[in-house]
Amino acid sequence: MAHSKSSSATACHLLAAVAISLSPVAAAQQSGSQVIDQVSIEEEASCYQLDLKFNVLVSYLRHFPLTQGKDLYIRLQLAPAPERDARLIRERRAIALPQEITTPLVTLVYKGDADEGPTLVLHYSEAQQFSVQQGKDFRSLSIQFGLPIDHCIASPTMGAE
């Protein structure tokens, strides 16, 4: 009988140790598996709006080139994250684009490991005119692109919330 109690106690300790060691993994999964949570693209008359929703607070700092190009680099500042999420902020990841509509946007890459800080890199099949706006919730970013961009920005429904 003493052996049975000892085995039960050992099993309980082992179960508790496993539960404790797995708890950070469960918390990390709940916080999201990547920095960008959601990507959507809308089209209106050859004008496109790319909306990105982040799992962390984000501030848009600047972009280059300023108005047009085949590549667009967007420099970001992300809010400090708990240590368990810091790895996500520093990673480099190609972001899947919605396939519902065809756009000139070929690739979208998040470079958390860039020397100058977190950067989004958008690569287009041909040069585009573009604009970038910070979301009001500081968890989103909106990028409009097309030719000519003046037509896109003037459109009353593009970017409407």
PDB file of C-alpha atoms in Angstrom:
ATOM      1  CA  MET A   1       0.000   0.000   0.000  1.00  0.00           C
ATOM      2  CA  ALA A   2       2.879   2.375   0.804  1.00  0.00           C
ATOM      3  CA  HIS A   3       4.282   1.727  -2.661  1.00  0.00           C
ATOM      4  CA  SER A   4       0.911   2.699  -4.174  1.00  0.00           C
ATOM      5  CA  LYS A   5       0.829   6.018  -2.265  1.00  0.00           C
ATOM      6  CA  SER A   6       4.419   6.733  -3.288  1.00  0.00           C
ATOM      7  CA  SER A   7       3.598   6.027  -6.933  1.00  0.00           C
ATOM      8  CA  SER A   8       0.517   8.267  -6.734  1.00  0.00           C
ATOM      9  CA  ALA A   9       2.525  11.088  -5.169  1.00  0.00           C
ATOM     10  CA  THR A  10       5.249  10.735  -7.805  1.00  0.00           C
ATOM     11  CA  ALA A  11       2.643  10.754 -10.575  1.00  0.00           C
ATOM     12  CA  CYS A  12       1.021  13.896  -9.120  1.00  0.00           C
ATOM     13  CA  HIS A  13       4.394  15.658  -8.889  1.00  0.00           C
ATOM     14  CA  LEU A  14       5.226  14.649 -12.448  1.00  0.00           C
ATOM     15  CA  LEU A  15       1.834  15.890 -13.689  1.00  0.00           C
ATOM     16  CA  ALA A  16       2.293  19.205 -11.853  1.00  0.00           C
ATOM     17  CA  ALA A  17       5.795  19.633 -13.310  1.00  0.00           C
ATOM     18  CA  VAL A  18       4.511  18.980 -16.832  1.00  0.00           C
ATOM     19  CA  ALA A  19       1.610  21.428 -16.354  1.00  0.00           C
ATOM     20  CA  ILE A  20       3.964  24.148 -15.089  1.00  0.00           C
ATOM     21  CA  SER A  21       6.423  23.643 -17.942  1.00  0.00           C
ATOM     22  CA  LEU A  22       3.641  23.790 -20.558  1.00  0.00           C
ATOM     23  CA  SER A  23       1.860  26.877 -19.203  1.00  0.00           C
ATOM     24  CA  PRO A  24       4.116  29.463 -20.983  1.00  0.00           C
ATOM     25  CA  VAL A  25       3.495  27.679 -24.290  1.00  0.00           C
ATOM     26  CA  ALA A  26      -0.267  27.929 -23.829  1.00  0.00           C
ATOM     27  CA  ALA A  27       0.025  31.635 -22.963  1.00  0.00           C
ATOM     28  CA  ALA A  28       2.198  32.306 -26.027  1.00  0.00           C
ATOM     29  CA  GLN A  29      -0.305  30.551 -28.286  1.00  0.00           C
ATOM     30  CA  GLN A  30      -3.104  32.683 -26.886  1.00  0.00           C
ATOM     31  CA  SER A  31      -1.172  35.877 -27.613  1.00  0.00           C
ATOM     32  CA  GLY A  32      -0.916  35.057 -31.326  1.00  0.00           C
ATOM     33  CA  SER A  33       1.627  33.215 -33.404  1.00  0.00           C
ATOM     34  CA  GLN A  34       2.853  36.176 -35.443  1.00  0.00           C
ATOM     35  CA  VAL A  35       3.088  39.951 -35.304  1.00  0.00           C
ATOM     36  CA  ILE A  36       0.563  40.520 -38.112  1.00  0.00           C
ATOM     37  CA  ASP A  37      -2.779  38.974 -37.240  1.00  0.00           C
ATOM     38  CA  GLN A  38      -4.922  39.807 -40.263  1.00  0.00           C
ATOM     39  CA  VAL A  39      -4.407  40.963 -43.857  1.00  0.00           C
ATOM     40  CA  SER A  40      -7.157  42.224 -46.151  1.00  0.00           C
ATOM     41  CA  ILE A  41      -7.149  43.852 -49.586  1.00  0.00           C
ATOM     42  CA  GLU A  42      -9.953  45.822 -51.225  1.00  0.00           C
ATOM     43  CA  GLU A  43     -10.069  46.927 -54.852  1.00  0.00           C
ATOM     44  CA  GLU A  44     -11.970  49.757 -56.446  1.00  0.00           C
ATOM     45  CA  ALA A  45     -11.285  50.885 -60.029  1.00  0.00           C
ATOM     46  CA  SER A  46      -7.678  49.603 -60.064  1.00  0.00           C
ATOM     47  CA  CYS A  47      -6.999  51.201 -56.685  1.00  0.00           C
ATOM     48  CA  TYR A  48      -6.099  48.898 -53.821  1.00  0.00           C
ATOM     49  CA  GLN A  49      -6.198  49.223 -50.072  1.00  0.00           C
ATOM     50  CA  LEU A  50      -4.155  46.821 -47.972  1.00  0.00           C
ATOM     51  CA  ASP A  51      -5.171  46.726 -44.306  1.00  0.00           C
ATOM     52  CA  LEU A  52      -2.921  45.064 -41.747  1.00  0.00           C
ATOM     53  CA  LYS A  53      -4.028  44.242 -38.198  1.00  0.00           C
ATOM     54  CA  PHE A  54      -1.252  43.657 -35.682  1.00  0.00           C
ATOM     55  CA  ASN A  55      -1.205  41.574 -32.490  1.00  0.00           C
ATOM     56  CA  VAL A  56       0.777  44.340 -30.756  1.00  0.00           C
ATOM     57  CA  LEU A  57       0.581  48.135 -30.598  1.00  0.00           C
ATOM     58  CA  VAL A  58       2.378  49.600 -33.589  1.00  0.00           C
ATOM     59  CA  SER A  59       3.452  53.096 -34.622  1.00  0.00           C
ATOM     60  CA  TYR A  60       4.078  53.982 -38.253  1.00  0.00           C
ATOM     61  CA  LEU A  61       7.328  55.997 -38.393  1.00  0.00           C
ATOM     62  CA  ARG A  62       8.082  56.559 -42.093  1.00  0.00           C
ATOM     63  CA  HIS A  63       8.250  54.918 -45.497  1.00  0.00           C
ATOM     64  CA  PHE A  64      10.574  54.977 -48.490  1.00  0.00           C
ATOM     65  CA  PRO A  65      10.315  55.866 -51.303  1.00  0.00           C
ATOM     66  CA  LEU A  66       7.877  58.635 -50.528  1.00  0.00           C
ATOM     67  CA  THR A  67       5.357  58.412 -53.384  1.00  0.00           C
ATOM     68  CA  GLN A  68       6.082  55.624 -55.862  1.00  0.00           C
ATOM     69  CA  GLY A  69       8.243  52.640 -56.674  1.00  0.00           C
ATOM     70  CA  LYS A  70       8.411  48.916 -57.255  1.00  0.00           C
ATOM     71  CA  ASP A  71       9.356  48.310 -53.607  1.00  0.00           C
ATOM     72  CA  LEU A  72       7.977  50.020 -50.513  1.00  0.00           C
ATOM     73  CA  TYR A  73       9.775  49.961 -47.146  1.00  0.00           C
ATOM     74  CA  ILE A  74       7.712  50.899 -44.096  1.00  0.00           C
ATOM     75  CA  ARG A  75       9.552  51.524 -40.828  1.00  0.00           C
ATOM     76  CA  LEU A  76       7.599  50.687 -37.656  1.00  0.00           C
ATOM     77  CA  GLN A  77       7.978  50.952 -33.924  1.00  0.00           C
ATOM     78  CA  LEU A  78       6.304  48.194 -31.924  1.00  0.00           C
ATOM     79  CA  ALA A  79       5.275  48.540 -28.295  1.00  0.00           C
ATOM     80  CA  PRO A  80       7.440  46.647 -25.821  1.00  0.00           C
ATOM     81  CA  ALA A  81       6.111  43.111 -25.494  1.00  0.00           C
ATOM     82  CA  PRO A  82       6.323  40.530 -22.738  1.00  0.00           C
ATOM     83  CA  GLU A  83       9.461  38.409 -23.085  1.00  0.00           C
ATOM     84  CA  ARG A  84       7.408  35.475 -24.360  1.00  0.00           C
ATOM     85  CA  ASP A  85       6.320  37.605 -27.364  1.00  0.00           C
ATOM     86  CA  ALA A  86       9.670  39.327 -27.980  1.00  0.00           C
ATOM     87  CA  ARG A  87      10.760  36.504 -30.297  1.00  0.00           C
ATOM     88  CA  LEU A  88       7.743  37.199 -32.527  1.00  0.00           C
ATOM     89  CA  ILE A  89       8.657  40.877 -32.836  1.00  0.00           C
ATOM     90  CA  ARG A  90      12.254  40.061 -33.851  1.00  0.00           C
ATOM     91  CA  GLU A  91      11.436  37.403 -36.445  1.00  0.00           C
ATOM     92  CA  ARG A  92      11.408  37.673 -40.241  1.00  0.00           C
ATOM     93  CA  ARG A  93       8.308  36.305 -41.930  1.00  0.00           C
ATOM     94  CA  ALA A  94       6.691  36.325 -45.363  1.00  0.00           C
ATOM     95  CA  ILE A  95       3.043  37.272 -44.878  1.00  0.00           C
ATOM     96  CA  ALA A  96       0.408  35.395 -46.882  1.00  0.00           C
ATOM     97  CA  LEU A  97      -1.660  37.669 -49.106  1.00  0.00           C
ATOM     98  CA  PRO A  98      -5.391  37.162 -49.708  1.00  0.00           C
ATOM     99  CA  GLN A  99      -5.991  35.364 -53.007  1.00  0.00           C
ATOM    100  CA  GLU A 100      -9.539  36.628 -53.679  1.00  0.00           C
ATOM    101  CA  ILE A 101      -8.381  39.422 -55.994  1.00  0.00           C
ATOM    102  CA  THR A 102      -5.338  39.841 -58.202  1.00  0.00           C
ATOM    103  CA  THR A 103      -3.185  42.856 -57.346  1.00  0.00           C
ATOM    104  CA  PRO A 104       0.223  44.190 -58.385  1.00  0.00           C
ATOM    105  CA  LEU A 105       1.421  43.318 -54.847  1.00  0.00           C
ATOM    106  CA  VAL A 106       3.670  40.257 -55.174  1.00  0.00           C
ATOM    107  CA  THR A 107       5.147  39.854 -51.683  1.00  0.00           C
ATOM    108  CA  LEU A 108       4.774  41.270 -48.196  1.00  0.00           C
ATOM    109  CA  VAL A 109       7.560  40.553 -45.704  1.00  0.00           C
ATOM    110  CA  TYR A 110       7.795  41.550 -42.041  1.00  0.00           C
ATOM    111  CA  LYS A 111      11.453  42.038 -41.043  1.00  0.00           C
ATOM    112  CA  GLY A 112      11.599  42.261 -37.273  1.00  0.00           C
ATOM    113  CA  ASP A 113      15.318  41.575 -37.417  1.00  0.00           C
ATOM    114  CA  ALA A 114      16.217  44.551 -39.653  1.00  0.00           C
ATOM    115  CA  ASP A 115      19.161  46.615 -38.347  1.00  0.00           C
ATOM    116  CA  GLU A 116      17.128  49.844 -38.422  1.00  0.00           C
ATOM    117  CA  GLY A 117      14.185  48.228 -36.599  1.00  0.00           C
ATOM    118  CA  PRO A 118      10.957  46.452 -37.588  1.00  0.00           C
ATOM    119  CA  THR A 119      10.234  47.010 -41.278  1.00  0.00           C
ATOM    120  CA  LEU A 120       7.552  45.914 -43.718  1.00  0.00           C
ATOM    121  CA  VAL A 121       8.734  45.351 -47.284  1.00  0.00           C
ATOM    122  CA  LEU A 122       6.166  45.336 -50.083  1.00  0.00           C
ATOM    123  CA  HIS A 123       7.258  44.260 -53.562  1.00  0.00           C
ATOM    124  CA  TYR A 124       5.054  45.043 -56.559  1.00  0.00           C
ATOM    125  CA  SER A 125       5.119  43.499 -60.048  1.00  0.00           C
ATOM    126  CA  GLU A 126       5.400  47.017 -61.496  1.00  0.00           C
ATOM    127  CA  ALA A 127       5.979  50.489 -60.051  1.00  0.00           C
ATOM    128  CA  GLN A 128       3.026  51.797 -58.035  1.00  0.00           C
ATOM    129  CA  GLN A 129       2.098  55.068 -56.421  1.00  0.00           C
ATOM    130  CA  PHE A 130       1.232  54.653 -52.744  1.00  0.00           C
ATOM    131  CA  SER A 131       0.349  56.208 -49.419  1.00  0.00           C
ATOM    132  CA  VAL A 132       0.598  54.823 -45.883  1.00  0.00           C
ATOM    133  CA  GLN A 133      -1.602  55.682 -42.888  1.00  0.00           C
ATOM    134  CA  GLN A 134      -1.541  54.711 -39.230  1.00  0.00           C
ATOM    135  CA  GLY A 135      -4.750  53.072 -37.982  1.00  0.00           C
ATOM    136  CA  LYS A 136      -6.706  54.949 -35.304  1.00  0.00           C
ATOM    137  CA  ASP A 137      -6.480  51.929 -32.989  1.00  0.00           C
ATOM    138  CA  PHE A 138      -2.635  51.786 -33.169  1.00  0.00           C
ATOM    139  CA  ARG A 139      -2.963  48.100 -34.029  1.00  0.00           C
ATOM    140  CA  SER A 140      -3.463  48.617 -37.749  1.00  0.00           C
ATOM    141  CA  LEU A 141      -1.876  50.108 -40.823  1.00  0.00           C
ATOM    142  CA  SER A 142      -3.462  50.999 -44.163  1.00  0.00           C
ATOM    143  CA  ILE A 143      -1.560  51.132 -47.446  1.00  0.00           C
ATOM    144  CA  GLN A 144      -3.210  52.438 -50.605  1.00  0.00           C
ATOM    145  CA  PHE A 145      -1.603  51.774 -53.956  1.00  0.00           C
ATOM    146  CA  GLY A 146      -2.485  52.041 -57.625  1.00  0.00           C
ATOM    147  CA  LEU A 147      -1.981  54.234 -60.666  1.00  0.00           C
ATOM    148  CA  PRO A 148      -2.560  57.135 -60.329  1.00  0.00           C
ATOM    149  CA  ILE A 149      -2.763  57.287 -56.534  1.00  0.00           C
ATOM    150  CA  ASP A 150      -4.555  60.676 -56.563  1.00  0.00           C
ATOM    151  CA  HIS A 151      -7.568  58.916 -58.048  1.00  0.00           C
ATOM    152  CA  CYS A 152      -7.406  56.264 -55.315  1.00  0.00           C
ATOM    153  CA  ILE A 153      -7.112  58.676 -52.387  1.00  0.00           C
ATOM    154  CA  ALA A 154      -9.954  60.827 -53.730  1.00  0.00           C
ATOM    155  CA  SER A 155     -12.290  57.828 -53.848  1.00  0.00           C
ATOM    156  CA  PRO A 156     -14.917  58.309 -51.093  1.00  0.00           C
ATOM    157  CA  THR A 157     -15.215  54.606 -50.227  1.00  0.00           C
ATOM    158  CA  MET A 158     -11.538  53.669 -50.103  1.00  0.00           C
ATOM    159  CA  GLY A 159     -10.462  53.564 -46.484  1.00  0.00           C
ATOM    160  CA  ALA A 160     -13.952  54.089 -45.110  1.00  0.00           C
ATOM    161  CA  GLU A 161     -14.440  52.462 -41.714  1.00  0.00           C
TER     162      GLU A 161
END
